[in-house]
């Protein structure tokens, strides 16, 4: 089911073929970054930093920022490259571009960072690539790919489709933020240390292996029963049995009949409940189905 869904998502992406990215002019690198900082409401100091950071264009035509640039205040990466289509509408109208690609080398986190709080040691740096494309006719934002990998062998690959995204004007872009819904998501994670070194510390889940498994299982048991069919639940249970240090490949496929509202997700995290309902998980996840495949790899070692 997951592989079929992933194939369908690839077909959807190919139905809207990407135009060839043009080489980014250095002036656009600077102007677009400062315009983007202003569009998302950053303060004048951040806009000034974006405008005065060291911008170069790589040999293959991407804009590049450097983590050691003093204007970026100690950014946690070695380099960040990006390129975009339809960049003029961001600089002139304040609308998001038609497409955006980002690649990051040596993305570093420290034990005190939010993603690694509680970690006993500094996780290995990772490289990341992101590709987004907006299709105005169908009001879809397609996450063509998000890939994060480390030298330790861990890797996350994710694709998704977000519905009800309207970038026809700057005003509509703001309005549609309240109606964005997740239609489909497919993820594949190769795990060789990430769970115990990144995920569990970020959730402040710790203790002996049995306690960790019990805490995670108790949280999952609060979810509506319709999310997982028998096969998915069996695979999920097998993954939970491998905690706190699973080694193998976890595949997840999420599909929603009516779209999972991001506003509901935000309310659930911020207030502990969905808006206008006494049963947040059931309301938020109504019509949502999740497929799970867990393939352990006993030969994988950290």
PDB file of N, CA and C in Angstrom, residues 18 43 74 80 112 114 151 157 167 177 186 202 208 216 220 246 274:
ATOM      1  N   UNK A  18       8.542  19.837 -13.944  1.00  0.00           N
ATOM      2  CA  UNK A  18       9.280  21.019 -13.502  1.00  0.00           C
ATOM      3  C   UNK A  18       9.992  21.664 -14.681  1.00  0.00           C
ATOM      4  N   UNK A  43      12.081  40.811  12.067  1.00  0.00           N
ATOM      5  CA  UNK A  43      12.317  42.207  12.431  1.00  0.00           C
ATOM      6  C   UNK A  43      13.389  42.821  11.529  1.00  0.00           C
ATOM      7  N   UNK A  74      26.164  32.760  13.604  1.00  0.00           N
ATOM      8  CA  UNK A  74      26.506  31.386  13.966  1.00  0.00           C
ATOM      9  C   UNK A  74      25.488  30.373  13.489  1.00  0.00           C
ATOM     10  N   UNK A  80      24.458  26.616   2.914  1.00  0.00           N
ATOM     11  CA  UNK A  80      23.053  26.459   2.545  1.00  0.00           C
ATOM     12  C   UNK A  80      22.886  27.017   1.140  1.00  0.00           C
ATOM     13  N   UNK A 112      22.122  21.047  23.579  1.00  0.00           N
ATOM     14  CA  UNK A 112      21.172  21.980  24.172  1.00  0.00           C
ATOM     15  C   UNK A 112      20.089  22.459  23.228  1.00  0.00           C
ATOM     16  N   UNK A 114      16.750  22.520  20.758  1.00  0.00           N
ATOM     17  CA  UNK A 114      15.429  21.919  20.963  1.00  0.00           C
ATOM     18  C   UNK A 114      15.298  20.516  20.386  1.00  0.00           C
ATOM     19  N   UNK A 151      26.270  10.540   7.969  1.00  0.00           N
ATOM     20  CA  UNK A 151      27.327   9.583   7.650  1.00  0.00           C
ATOM     21  C   UNK A 151      27.172   8.285   8.430  1.00  0.00           C
ATOM     22  N   UNK A 157      13.493  10.037   4.070  1.00  0.00           N
ATOM     23  CA  UNK A 157      13.004  10.516   2.779  1.00  0.00           C
ATOM     24  C   UNK A 157      11.502  10.688   2.903  1.00  0.00           C
ATOM     25  N   UNK A 167      -1.693  30.746  -3.591  1.00  0.00           N
ATOM     26  CA  UNK A 167      -0.669  31.784  -3.652  1.00  0.00           C
ATOM     27  C   UNK A 167      -0.980  32.803  -4.744  1.00  0.00           C
ATOM     28  N   UNK A 177      -3.242  30.062   4.858  1.00  0.00           N
ATOM     29  CA  UNK A 177      -2.516  29.407   5.941  1.00  0.00           C
ATOM     30  C   UNK A 177      -3.469  28.786   6.955  1.00  0.00           C
ATOM     31  N   UNK A 186       4.104  10.327   2.584  1.00  0.00           N
ATOM     32  CA  UNK A 186       4.822   9.058   2.574  1.00  0.00           C
ATOM     33  C   UNK A 186       6.229   9.301   3.089  1.00  0.00           C
ATOM     34  N   UNK A 202      14.330  14.653  22.083  1.00  0.00           N
ATOM     35  CA  UNK A 202      13.521  15.832  21.759  1.00  0.00           C
ATOM     36  C   UNK A 202      12.133  15.734  22.376  1.00  0.00           C
ATOM     37  N   UNK A 208      14.663   3.229  31.348  1.00  0.00           N
ATOM     38  CA  UNK A 208      15.114   1.929  30.864  1.00  0.00           C
ATOM     39  C   UNK A 208      14.274   1.533  29.651  1.00  0.00           C
ATOM     40  N   UNK A 216       5.900   5.271  24.961  1.00  0.00           N
ATOM     41  CA  UNK A 216       5.533   5.487  23.565  1.00  0.00           C
ATOM     42  C   UNK A 216       4.251   4.739  23.232  1.00  0.00           C
ATOM     43  N   UNK A 220       0.575   6.160  21.776  1.00  0.00           N
ATOM     44  CA  UNK A 220      -0.056   5.687  20.543  1.00  0.00           C
ATOM     45  C   UNK A 220      -1.438   5.113  20.821  1.00  0.00           C
ATOM     46  N   UNK A 246      16.000   1.220  17.674  1.00  0.00           N
ATOM     47  CA  UNK A 246      15.669   0.388  16.509  1.00  0.00           C
ATOM     48  C   UNK A 246      16.712   0.506  15.411  1.00  0.00           C
ATOM     49  N   UNK A 274      -8.175  20.147  20.052  1.00  0.00           N
ATOM     50  CA  UNK A 274      -8.536  20.723  18.767  1.00  0.00           C
ATOM     51  C   UNK A 274      -9.598  21.788  18.990  1.00  0.00           C
TER      52      UNK A 274
END
